[in-house]
Amino acid sequence: MIRRPGRLVALLAASSLIFAACGDDDEGAESTETTAAPAEDGESTETTEAPAEDGESTETTEAPAEGGDAWVVSTDDCVDPDAANEPIEGTIQIGSVLPLSGGTAAIAFSPVKAGLEAYIQYANENELVPGYEIEISIQDDQYNKDLTPGAVDTLLDEGVHLFAGIIGTENNLAVRDTLNEECIPQLMNLTGAVEWAEVADYPWTTGALVPYDIEAQVYAAQIAEQFPDGATVALFNVNSDFGQTYVDAFTAVAADFGIEVVTEQTHEVGDAAPPTAQLNAIATEAPDAILAIPLGSYCPTFLGELANVKAANAGWEPALFLTNTCASALILGVAGPAADGLYTSNHLKDVNDPAVAAEAAPAEYVAYMTELGNGDVVTTASAGWTVGEVTVEILRLAAESPEGLTRASIINAARSLEYVPMLARDGVVYTMNGEEDAVNVGALQVLQYDADSATFTEIGDLVTDFDSRPDLPVHRSWRGGPPAGAPPRAAAAAARRAAGVAT
């Protein structure tokens, strides 16, 4: 690969201007390399057709393809256009950067690594990309955006073909320019920042989570349903662009839902002190509901102090809406009874729920993770597993494309996707369509948490009202095969799964 001289120096200088965090900015020592061993599988017996040796792509245009128009990336501005179109043969090397040390973020997110690595092993064992072995290498940036560029550089020097599942908004933003300049797919960013939909300027970058602004609107709609005569709401958020994204989206639609925002309180990134003053200020207003957007390890701190303030203000029992970045079983388990009854959301199923775990696909996931010794982290690991699953599906589609498997065909497949992951809630379809639809998933299920059982209860139907794809079906059941009208690729995947064929 041709590397651009001075690229890292310039990127590090610019990274101080990049914003929008989705987690702790824990500072720590320099990043250390953590490389996952390739799956110990035999060689695939199937082979794919030889990749087409196409010339360079021209502009980013819509080109005709079977079944309709398909978005095609331009490689003209790549540091090395030939490398972007060069066939990938034999081994596909995936890179990722996660917080694996340096603070509480590592504890919270290490299960994501377990899930991601497990699916890659599963894919190799089941030859889900025939003719290829998939390897994944993971670097540690300690959730520190200043360490992410170095971690990514290390993986680029090792020759990775793509990245998947990098955690953190600021962390992904810190390397987005580099990966787009070098035309390396940056797939399934584990953050809901709205920036991942900027296809025209950053065609090589995609997101994995429901955008935060959609999530905020979902909560506004739920509050309006619970308080049909109007509601007063207090906002509590981390003082960062991550928190401000939710605040801006919520306040923009509040009046439309009969909501009056009575106070906005914040906490600073890295502040470990309980938000006593902020919550006392909120209690003074006695709002009907609170929308809370704390950060990382501060989530249980917030919940514990809210329980104290509620106890000191008898009779005040606001409905609490907590962003789903906080709503992992690990974090809520730390909060204990203080988390009971809160509202949140998700687009994936809760495999900790015995009823869900009895379903075929979740049961297969739990059994496989348990066999690998990861049975205790299956809830949080589901995010990593799903990133791996969708990434492998993209690789399969790219390998089957007329161009064969190249970095360019990988991003083309990612932006022309229709797929239902194993753990997706009924009705959730991962769908992308170039610039027309740049959001992987925009549907959410509102949930209420029960601390005693550590499970979630569904509140109402799956919400697709704020999705960029309003025609998505609601509460679709894929068990027993796909329903009429299912998207073709999603239907095919569901049919294979119903028939017991790995997808």
Short mmCIF file of C-alpha atoms in Angstrom, two decimals:
data_model
loop_
_atom_site.label_atom_id
_atom_site.label_comp_id
_atom_site.label_asym_id
_atom_site.label_seq_id
_atom_site.Cartn_x
_atom_site.Cartn_y
_atom_site.Cartn_z
CA MET A 1 0.00 0.00 0.00
CA ILE A 2 1.26 3.51 -0.77
CA ARG A 3 1.23 5.59 2.41
CA ARG A 4 0.95 9.36 2.41
CA PRO A 5 4.01 11.00 4.12
CA GLY A 6 3.14 13.09 7.13
CA ARG A 7 -0.46 11.87 7.16
CA LEU A 8 -0.43 10.86 10.84
CA VAL A 9 1.17 14.13 11.99
CA ALA A 10 -1.46 16.20 10.21
CA LEU A 11 -4.27 14.01 11.49
CA LEU A 12 -3.13 14.24 15.10
CA ALA A 13 -2.94 18.02 14.81
CA ALA A 14 -6.48 18.15 13.45
CA SER A 15 -7.96 15.63 15.91
CA SER A 16 -8.14 18.24 18.68
CA LEU A 17 -10.85 19.98 16.63
CA ILE A 18 -12.97 16.89 16.15
CA PHE A 19 -15.99 16.42 18.35
CA ALA A 20 -18.96 14.24 19.36
CA ALA A 21 -18.03 11.59 21.92
CA CYS A 22 -20.14 8.56 22.73
CA GLY A 23 -18.20 7.35 25.75
CA ASP A 24 -15.54 8.04 28.37
CA ASP A 25 -12.49 10.05 27.37
CA ASP A 26 -10.37 8.13 29.88
CA GLU A 27 -6.72 9.08 29.53
CA GLY A 28 -4.11 6.37 29.86
CA ALA A 29 -0.78 5.03 28.79
CA GLU A 30 0.15 4.39 25.20
CA SER A 31 -1.88 1.86 23.28
CA THR A 32 -0.69 -1.71 23.30
CA GLU A 33 -1.40 -4.14 20.54
CA THR A 34 -3.97 -6.85 21.00
CA THR A 35 -4.25 -9.19 18.05
CA ALA A 36 -6.94 -11.83 17.88
CA ALA A 37 -5.74 -15.16 16.60
CA PRO A 38 -7.32 -16.26 13.34
CA ALA A 39 -10.02 -18.86 13.60
CA GLU A 40 -8.50 -22.31 13.68
CA ASP A 41 -10.41 -23.71 10.77
CA GLY A 42 -9.43 -25.78 7.84
CA GLU A 43 -9.19 -24.23 4.43
CA SER A 44 -12.44 -23.54 2.66
CA THR A 45 -13.27 -26.12 0.04
CA GLU A 46 -15.40 -23.82 -2.09
CA THR A 47 -13.94 -21.29 -4.45
CA THR A 48 -15.27 -18.10 -5.89
CA GLU A 49 -15.06 -16.81 -9.42
CA ALA A 50 -11.91 -14.89 -10.23
CA PRO A 51 -12.32 -11.19 -9.45
CA ALA A 52 -12.81 -8.97 -12.47
CA GLU A 53 -9.78 -6.82 -13.22
CA ASP A 54 -11.61 -3.58 -13.72
CA GLY A 55 -10.04 -0.22 -14.27
CA GLU A 56 -10.46 2.71 -11.97
CA SER A 57 -13.95 3.83 -11.08
CA THR A 58 -15.00 7.25 -12.26
CA GLU A 59 -17.29 9.58 -10.34
CA THR A 60 -19.55 8.58 -7.45
CA THR A 61 -22.62 7.83 -9.53
CA GLU A 62 -25.55 5.53 -9.69
CA ALA A 63 -24.75 2.70 -12.07
CA PRO A 64 -27.21 0.16 -13.41
CA ALA A 65 -27.17 -3.20 -11.69
CA GLU A 66 -29.32 -6.27 -11.66
CA GLY A 67 -32.64 -5.46 -10.05
CA GLY A 68 -32.21 -1.69 -10.25
CA ASP A 69 -29.65 1.05 -9.74
CA ALA A 70 -26.74 0.47 -7.40
CA TRP A 71 -24.50 3.05 -5.77
CA VAL A 72 -20.86 2.90 -6.86
CA VAL A 73 -17.97 4.50 -5.00
CA SER A 74 -15.36 6.59 -6.79
CA THR A 75 -11.72 5.66 -6.29
CA ASP A 76 -10.35 8.63 -8.24
CA ASP A 77 -9.31 10.54 -5.13
CA CYS A 78 -7.82 7.56 -3.29
CA VAL A 79 -4.17 7.75 -2.23
CA ASP A 80 -3.73 4.59 -4.31
CA PRO A 81 -6.70 3.96 -6.65
CA ASP A 82 -5.23 0.70 -7.95
CA ALA A 83 -5.00 -0.70 -4.41
CA ALA A 84 -8.67 0.15 -3.78
CA ASN A 85 -9.64 -1.95 -6.82
CA GLU A 86 -7.08 -4.71 -6.32
CA PRO A 87 -8.54 -8.20 -5.84
CA ILE A 88 -8.40 -9.59 -2.29
CA GLU A 89 -7.48 -13.24 -2.38
CA GLY A 90 -7.26 -16.03 0.17
CA THR A 91 -7.37 -14.15 3.48
CA ILE A 92 -9.52 -11.17 4.41
CA GLN A 93 -7.94 -9.08 7.15
CA ILE A 94 -10.33 -7.03 9.32
CA GLY A 95 -9.08 -4.46 11.81
CA SER A 96 -10.85 -2.91 14.78
CA VAL A 97 -10.03 -0.56 17.64
CA LEU A 98 -11.71 -1.00 21.03
CA PRO A 99 -11.09 0.12 24.64
CA LEU A 100 -9.39 -2.88 26.20
CA SER A 101 -7.50 -1.22 29.06
CA GLY A 102 -7.14 2.06 30.92
CA GLY A 103 -10.39 2.37 32.87
CA THR A 104 -14.03 1.43 33.25
CA ALA A 105 -14.63 1.63 29.51
CA ALA A 106 -12.52 -1.49 29.10
CA ILE A 107 -14.68 -3.37 31.59
CA ALA A 108 -17.87 -2.23 29.86
CA PHE A 109 -16.77 -2.97 26.31
CA SER A 110 -14.45 -5.96 26.47
CA PRO A 111 -17.47 -8.25 25.83
CA VAL A 112 -17.90 -6.50 22.47
CA LYS A 113 -14.48 -7.86 21.50
CA ALA A 114 -15.55 -11.35 22.56
CA GLY A 115 -18.67 -11.19 20.43
CA LEU A 116 -16.88 -9.80 17.39
CA GLU A 117 -14.14 -12.40 17.49
CA ALA A 118 -16.65 -15.18 18.09
CA TYR A 119 -18.64 -14.35 14.97
CA ILE A 120 -15.52 -14.29 12.81
CA GLN A 121 -14.67 -17.75 14.11
CA TYR A 122 -18.27 -18.85 13.45
CA ALA A 123 -18.08 -17.47 9.91
CA ASN A 124 -14.88 -19.37 9.16
CA GLU A 125 -16.24 -22.61 10.57
CA ASN A 126 -19.36 -22.30 8.41
CA GLU A 127 -17.50 -20.99 5.32
CA LEU A 128 -19.83 -18.01 5.08
CA VAL A 129 -17.52 -16.31 2.58
CA PRO A 130 -16.60 -19.32 0.42
CA GLY A 131 -12.99 -19.44 -0.71
CA TYR A 132 -11.77 -17.05 1.99
CA GLU A 133 -10.41 -17.22 5.51
CA ILE A 134 -11.24 -14.20 7.68
CA GLU A 135 -8.81 -12.85 10.25
CA ILE A 136 -9.44 -10.05 12.74
CA SER A 137 -6.84 -7.96 14.56
CA ILE A 138 -7.90 -5.65 17.38
CA GLN A 139 -5.94 -2.72 18.81
CA ASP A 140 -6.51 -0.98 22.14
CA ASP A 141 -7.06 2.80 22.26
CA GLN A 142 -8.34 2.91 25.88
CA TYR A 143 -11.34 4.95 24.63
CA ASN A 144 -8.92 7.83 24.08
CA LYS A 145 -9.38 9.48 20.69
CA ASP A 146 -5.75 10.63 20.73
CA LEU A 147 -4.64 6.99 20.71
CA THR A 148 -7.01 5.82 17.97
CA PRO A 149 -4.96 7.13 14.99
CA GLY A 150 -1.85 5.28 16.16
CA ALA A 151 -3.84 2.08 16.65
CA VAL A 152 -5.34 2.40 13.17
CA ASP A 153 -1.92 3.14 11.68
CA THR A 154 -0.53 -0.05 13.20
CA LEU A 155 -3.29 -2.08 11.59
CA LEU A 156 -2.85 -0.33 8.24
CA ASP A 157 0.83 -1.23 8.34
CA GLU A 158 -0.20 -4.84 8.96
CA GLY A 159 -2.24 -4.71 5.74
CA VAL A 160 -5.84 -4.85 6.92
CA HIS A 161 -8.38 -4.55 4.13
CA LEU A 162 -11.15 -2.94 6.19
CA PHE A 163 -12.15 -1.82 9.68
CA ALA A 164 -15.32 -2.80 11.53
CA GLY A 165 -16.83 -1.97 14.90
CA ILE A 166 -14.54 0.82 16.13
CA ILE A 167 -16.09 2.12 19.37
CA GLY A 168 -16.62 5.80 20.12
CA THR A 169 -17.73 8.82 18.13
CA GLU A 170 -14.61 10.91 18.66
CA ASN A 171 -12.47 7.82 18.12
CA ASN A 172 -14.05 7.16 14.73
CA LEU A 173 -13.93 10.81 13.75
CA ALA A 174 -10.22 10.89 14.57
CA VAL A 175 -9.51 8.38 11.79
CA ARG A 176 -12.34 9.04 9.34
CA ASP A 177 -10.30 11.40 7.15
CA THR A 178 -7.39 8.97 6.97
CA LEU A 179 -9.51 5.96 6.07
CA ASN A 180 -11.45 7.90 3.43
CA GLU A 181 -8.26 9.30 1.89
CA GLU A 182 -6.77 5.83 1.68
CA CYS A 183 -10.11 4.30 0.67
CA ILE A 184 -10.24 1.73 3.44
CA PRO A 185 -13.81 0.69 4.38
CA GLN A 186 -14.69 1.92 7.89
CA LEU A 187 -17.76 -0.22 8.52
CA MET A 188 -20.28 -0.50 11.34
CA ASN A 189 -18.96 2.23 13.65
CA LEU A 190 -20.29 1.42 17.12
CA THR A 191 -21.77 4.86 17.71
CA GLY A 192 -24.97 6.60 16.65
CA ALA A 193 -23.41 9.87 15.50
CA VAL A 194 -25.23 11.54 12.64
CA GLU A 195 -21.89 12.07 10.85
CA TRP A 196 -21.90 8.50 9.55
CA ALA A 197 -24.61 9.48 7.06
CA GLU A 198 -22.34 11.98 5.26
CA VAL A 199 -21.96 9.81 2.18
CA ALA A 200 -20.93 12.51 -0.30
CA ASP A 201 -17.92 13.61 1.75
CA TYR A 202 -17.11 10.34 3.52
CA PRO A 203 -18.31 7.47 1.31
CA TRP A 204 -16.06 4.86 2.99
CA THR A 205 -17.60 5.25 6.48
CA THR A 206 -20.81 3.67 7.81
CA GLY A 207 -22.50 3.37 11.20
CA ALA A 208 -23.92 0.43 13.13
CA LEU A 209 -26.28 2.03 15.65
CA VAL A 210 -29.55 3.91 15.41
CA PRO A 211 -28.63 7.61 15.13
CA TYR A 212 -28.86 9.47 18.42
CA ASP A 213 -31.25 12.07 17.02
CA ILE A 214 -33.72 9.34 16.06
CA GLU A 215 -33.45 7.85 19.55
CA ALA A 216 -34.23 11.23 21.14
CA GLN A 217 -37.35 11.58 19.01
CA VAL A 218 -38.48 8.09 19.96
CA TYR A 219 -38.35 9.09 23.64
CA ALA A 220 -40.28 12.29 22.95
CA ALA A 221 -43.03 10.29 21.28
CA GLN A 222 -43.17 7.81 24.17
CA ILE A 223 -43.38 10.61 26.75
CA ALA A 224 -46.25 12.14 24.79
CA GLU A 225 -48.05 8.80 24.81
CA GLN A 226 -47.62 8.42 28.58
CA PHE A 227 -48.66 12.02 29.23
CA PRO A 228 -51.34 12.79 26.64
CA ASP A 229 -52.28 16.07 28.33
CA GLY A 230 -48.74 17.38 28.07
CA ALA A 231 -45.59 16.79 30.10
CA THR A 232 -42.81 18.69 31.80
CA VAL A 233 -39.37 17.20 31.19
CA ALA A 234 -35.91 17.81 32.64
CA LEU A 235 -32.78 17.08 30.61
CA PHE A 236 -29.57 15.80 32.14
CA ASN A 237 -26.65 15.31 29.81
CA VAL A 238 -22.89 15.04 29.61
CA ASN A 239 -21.45 18.37 28.49
CA SER A 240 -20.14 17.17 25.14
CA ASP A 241 -21.26 17.04 21.56
CA PHE A 242 -22.49 13.50 22.20
CA GLY A 243 -24.87 14.78 24.88
CA GLN A 244 -25.76 17.88 22.92
CA THR A 245 -26.88 15.81 19.94
CA TYR A 246 -29.65 14.29 22.05
CA VAL A 247 -30.56 17.63 23.66
CA ASP A 248 -30.82 19.43 20.32
CA ALA A 249 -32.91 16.67 18.75
CA PHE A 250 -35.24 16.41 21.74
CA THR A 251 -35.80 20.15 22.18
CA ALA A 252 -36.40 20.57 18.45
CA VAL A 253 -39.48 18.32 18.61
CA ALA A 254 -40.59 18.86 22.22
CA ALA A 255 -43.34 21.37 21.43
CA ASP A 256 -44.74 19.12 18.72
CA PHE A 257 -45.27 16.43 21.37
CA GLY A 258 -46.75 18.76 24.00
CA ILE A 259 -43.55 18.71 26.05
CA GLU A 260 -42.16 21.62 28.05
CA VAL A 261 -38.45 21.37 28.90
CA VAL A 262 -38.25 22.94 32.37
CA THR A 263 -34.51 22.65 33.06
CA GLU A 264 -31.28 21.44 31.48
CA GLN A 265 -28.51 20.15 33.75
CA THR A 266 -25.10 18.82 32.75
CA HIS A 267 -22.08 16.97 34.04
CA GLU A 268 -18.53 17.30 32.74
CA VAL A 269 -16.62 14.57 30.95
CA GLY A 270 -14.41 12.79 33.49
CA ASP A 271 -16.23 14.16 36.54
CA ALA A 272 -16.75 11.30 39.00
CA ALA A 273 -18.64 13.23 41.70
CA PRO A 274 -22.37 12.40 41.99
CA PRO A 275 -24.61 15.03 40.36
CA THR A 276 -26.24 16.05 43.65
CA ALA A 277 -26.66 19.74 42.86
CA GLN A 278 -27.94 19.07 39.35
CA LEU A 279 -30.54 16.55 40.52
CA ASN A 280 -31.66 18.78 43.38
CA ALA A 281 -32.22 21.51 40.79
CA ILE A 282 -34.28 19.07 38.74
CA ALA A 283 -36.27 17.98 41.80
CA THR A 284 -37.15 21.61 42.48
CA GLU A 285 -38.96 21.67 39.13
CA ALA A 286 -40.65 18.30 39.87
CA PRO A 287 -40.87 17.35 36.17
CA ASP A 288 -43.07 14.52 34.94
CA ALA A 289 -40.11 12.87 33.22
CA ILE A 290 -36.33 13.04 32.90
CA LEU A 291 -34.32 12.33 29.77
CA ALA A 292 -30.85 11.35 30.98
CA ILE A 293 -27.78 11.28 28.74
CA PRO A 294 -24.88 10.51 31.09
CA LEU A 295 -21.59 9.14 29.89
CA GLY A 296 -20.13 5.64 30.24
CA SER A 297 -19.24 4.77 33.82
CA TYR A 298 -21.21 7.81 35.02
CA CYS A 299 -24.49 6.06 34.18
CA PRO A 300 -24.76 4.06 37.45
CA THR A 301 -23.46 7.10 39.37
CA PHE A 302 -26.35 9.14 38.00
CA LEU A 303 -28.90 6.42 38.75
CA GLY A 304 -27.70 6.01 42.33
CA GLU A 305 -27.86 9.73 43.06
CA LEU A 306 -31.29 10.05 41.44
CA ALA A 307 -32.56 7.37 43.83
CA ASN A 308 -31.19 9.42 46.75
CA VAL A 309 -32.82 12.64 45.57
CA LYS A 310 -36.15 10.93 44.95
CA ALA A 311 -36.06 9.51 48.47
CA ALA A 312 -35.53 13.03 49.81
CA ASN A 313 -38.51 14.33 47.79
CA ALA A 314 -41.38 12.06 48.80
CA GLY A 315 -44.10 11.71 46.19
CA TRP A 316 -41.92 12.68 43.23
CA GLU A 317 -41.60 9.71 40.90
CA PRO A 318 -40.63 10.97 37.44
CA ALA A 319 -40.57 8.65 34.46
CA LEU A 320 -36.90 8.16 33.62
CA PHE A 321 -35.68 7.75 30.06
CA LEU A 322 -32.06 6.64 29.81
CA THR A 323 -30.21 6.53 26.50
CA ASN A 324 -29.41 3.06 25.24
CA THR A 325 -25.65 3.72 25.39
CA CYS A 326 -26.15 3.23 29.15
CA ALA A 327 -28.61 0.38 28.96
CA SER A 328 -26.32 -2.64 28.99
CA ALA A 329 -26.97 -5.38 31.51
CA LEU A 330 -23.51 -4.74 32.96
CA ILE A 331 -24.09 -1.04 33.65
CA LEU A 332 -27.65 -1.41 34.91
CA GLY A 333 -26.56 -4.34 37.06
CA VAL A 334 -24.06 -2.07 38.81
CA ALA A 335 -26.87 0.41 39.49
CA GLY A 336 -29.00 -2.33 41.08
CA PRO A 337 -32.51 -1.36 42.27
CA ALA A 338 -31.85 2.26 41.27
CA ALA A 339 -32.28 1.19 37.63
CA ASP A 340 -35.67 -0.43 38.19
CA GLY A 341 -38.48 0.86 35.99
CA LEU A 342 -36.41 3.10 33.73
CA TYR A 343 -37.22 3.37 30.03
CA THR A 344 -34.67 2.88 27.28
CA SER A 345 -34.59 1.31 23.80
CA ASN A 346 -32.82 -1.18 21.57
CA HIS A 347 -33.02 -2.66 18.09
CA LEU A 348 -31.49 -5.98 19.16
CA LYS A 349 -33.13 -8.67 21.24
CA ASP A 350 -32.38 -9.14 24.93
CA VAL A 351 -30.80 -12.59 25.05
CA ASN A 352 -30.88 -12.44 28.85
CA ASP A 353 -34.65 -12.87 28.61
CA PRO A 354 -35.45 -16.61 28.87
CA ALA A 355 -38.25 -16.28 26.30
CA VAL A 356 -35.89 -14.72 23.78
CA ALA A 357 -33.09 -17.17 24.56
CA ALA A 358 -35.47 -20.01 23.66
CA GLU A 359 -35.86 -18.74 20.09
CA ALA A 360 -33.79 -20.52 17.45
CA ALA A 361 -31.33 -17.80 16.42
CA PRO A 362 -30.67 -16.37 19.91
CA ALA A 363 -30.35 -19.92 21.26
CA GLU A 364 -27.73 -20.69 18.63
CA TYR A 365 -25.85 -17.53 19.55
CA VAL A 366 -25.94 -18.21 23.30
CA ALA A 367 -24.88 -21.83 22.81
CA TYR A 368 -21.96 -20.87 20.61
CA MET A 369 -20.76 -18.14 22.98
CA THR A 370 -21.12 -20.49 25.95
CA GLU A 371 -19.08 -23.13 24.17
CA LEU A 372 -16.31 -20.54 23.77
CA GLY A 373 -16.45 -19.71 27.48
CA ASN A 374 -18.29 -16.41 26.98
CA GLY A 375 -21.67 -17.37 28.40
CA ASP A 376 -21.45 -14.71 31.11
CA VAL A 377 -21.19 -11.79 28.65
CA VAL A 378 -23.74 -12.72 26.01
CA THR A 379 -25.87 -9.60 26.50
CA THR A 380 -23.14 -7.02 25.90
CA ALA A 381 -21.29 -9.24 23.43
CA SER A 382 -24.34 -9.27 21.17
CA ALA A 383 -23.30 -5.87 19.79
CA GLY A 384 -19.92 -7.24 18.69
CA TRP A 385 -21.49 -10.41 17.30
CA THR A 386 -23.91 -8.36 15.20
CA VAL A 387 -21.13 -6.12 13.88
CA GLY A 388 -19.26 -9.26 12.86
CA GLU A 389 -22.34 -10.82 11.30
CA VAL A 390 -23.28 -7.81 9.18
CA THR A 391 -19.65 -7.28 8.15
CA VAL A 392 -19.36 -10.89 6.99
CA GLU A 393 -22.60 -10.57 5.02
CA ILE A 394 -21.15 -7.49 3.31
CA LEU A 395 -18.00 -9.44 2.47
CA ARG A 396 -20.06 -12.28 1.05
CA LEU A 397 -22.02 -9.92 -1.18
CA ALA A 398 -18.86 -8.18 -2.33
CA ALA A 399 -17.18 -11.51 -3.16
CA GLU A 400 -20.20 -12.50 -5.24
CA SER A 401 -20.29 -9.18 -7.11
CA PRO A 402 -19.10 -8.95 -10.75
CA GLU A 403 -15.98 -7.11 -9.53
CA GLY A 404 -15.11 -9.79 -7.01
CA LEU A 405 -13.79 -8.92 -3.57
CA THR A 406 -11.98 -5.58 -3.47
CA ARG A 407 -12.00 -2.70 -1.00
CA ALA A 408 -14.23 -0.79 -3.44
CA SER A 409 -16.68 -3.67 -3.84
CA ILE A 410 -16.83 -4.03 -0.04
CA ILE A 411 -18.06 -0.46 0.46
CA ASN A 412 -20.39 -0.79 -2.54
CA ALA A 413 -21.94 -3.88 -0.93
CA ALA A 414 -22.19 -2.10 2.44
CA ARG A 415 -24.16 0.74 0.87
CA SER A 416 -26.47 -1.61 -1.06
CA LEU A 417 -27.54 -3.78 1.85
CA GLU A 418 -30.71 -5.52 2.97
CA TYR A 419 -30.14 -7.96 5.80
CA VAL A 420 -31.75 -9.24 9.01
CA PRO A 421 -29.17 -10.10 11.70
CA MET A 422 -29.72 -13.13 13.93
CA LEU A 423 -30.41 -11.02 17.03
CA ALA A 424 -32.44 -8.23 15.43
CA ARG A 425 -35.85 -7.55 16.93
CA ASP A 426 -38.80 -8.53 14.79
CA GLY A 427 -39.26 -5.88 12.10
CA VAL A 428 -35.68 -4.60 12.14
CA VAL A 429 -33.94 -4.78 8.77
CA TYR A 430 -30.46 -3.41 8.13
CA THR A 431 -30.90 -1.50 4.87
CA MET A 432 -28.69 0.94 3.01
CA ASN A 433 -29.02 2.50 -0.42
CA GLY A 434 -26.18 4.82 -1.30
CA GLU A 435 -26.81 8.50 -0.56
CA GLU A 436 -30.55 7.92 -0.66
CA ASP A 437 -30.48 5.91 2.58
CA ALA A 438 -27.22 6.20 4.51
CA VAL A 439 -28.48 4.90 7.87
CA ASN A 440 -28.08 1.18 8.51
CA VAL A 441 -30.88 0.91 11.04
CA GLY A 442 -33.38 3.49 12.27
CA ALA A 443 -36.00 1.40 14.08
CA LEU A 444 -36.14 1.15 17.88
CA GLN A 445 -38.17 -0.72 20.45
CA VAL A 446 -38.95 1.22 23.65
CA LEU A 447 -38.17 -0.95 26.67
CA GLN A 448 -38.69 -0.86 30.44
CA TYR A 449 -36.10 -2.42 32.71
CA ASP A 450 -36.89 -4.78 35.57
CA ALA A 451 -34.01 -4.86 38.06
CA ASP A 452 -35.14 -8.07 39.80
CA SER A 453 -35.06 -10.18 36.64
CA ALA A 454 -32.48 -8.01 34.83
CA THR A 455 -34.69 -8.12 31.73
CA PHE A 456 -36.59 -5.64 29.58
CA THR A 457 -40.30 -5.45 28.79
CA GLU A 458 -41.39 -4.13 25.39
CA ILE A 459 -43.48 -0.97 25.53
CA GLY A 460 -45.72 -0.59 22.50
CA ASP A 461 -44.69 -1.52 18.98
CA LEU A 462 -41.38 -1.17 17.19
CA VAL A 463 -40.98 2.53 16.35
CA THR A 464 -40.11 3.26 12.73
CA ASP A 465 -41.75 6.70 12.48
CA PHE A 466 -38.42 8.55 12.52
CA ASP A 467 -36.55 6.13 10.31
CA SER A 468 -35.41 7.37 6.92
CA ARG A 469 -37.19 4.31 5.53
CA PRO A 470 -40.82 4.73 6.61
CA ASP A 471 -41.90 1.71 4.59
CA LEU A 472 -40.12 -0.76 6.87
CA PRO A 473 -42.53 -3.38 8.21
CA VAL A 474 -43.47 -3.30 11.89
CA HIS A 475 -43.25 -6.33 14.17
CA ARG A 476 -42.40 -8.74 11.40
CA SER A 477 -41.83 -12.34 12.51
CA TRP A 478 -39.19 -14.18 10.55
CA ARG A 479 -39.57 -17.50 12.30
CA GLY A 480 -40.88 -20.09 9.89
CA GLY A 481 -39.69 -18.09 6.89
CA PRO A 482 -40.01 -14.54 5.59
CA PRO A 483 -43.39 -12.89 5.04
CA ALA A 484 -44.63 -11.69 1.68
CA GLY A 485 -43.01 -8.48 0.56
CA ALA A 486 -39.76 -8.97 2.48
CA PRO A 487 -36.68 -7.32 0.94
CA PRO A 488 -35.09 -9.88 -1.40
CA ARG A 489 -31.73 -10.32 0.34
CA ALA A 490 -33.30 -10.21 3.80
CA ALA A 491 -35.91 -12.72 2.68
CA ALA A 492 -33.24 -15.02 1.30
CA ALA A 493 -31.25 -14.84 4.53
CA ALA A 494 -34.34 -15.55 6.61
CA ALA A 495 -35.30 -18.45 4.38
CA ARG A 496 -31.83 -19.96 4.72
CA ARG A 497 -31.96 -19.56 8.48
CA ALA A 498 -35.43 -21.11 8.68
CA ALA A 499 -34.10 -24.05 6.68
CA GLY A 500 -31.24 -24.47 9.12
CA VAL A 501 -28.59 -23.12 6.73
CA ALA A 502 -26.05 -20.72 8.22
CA THR A 503 -26.39 -17.18 6.91
#
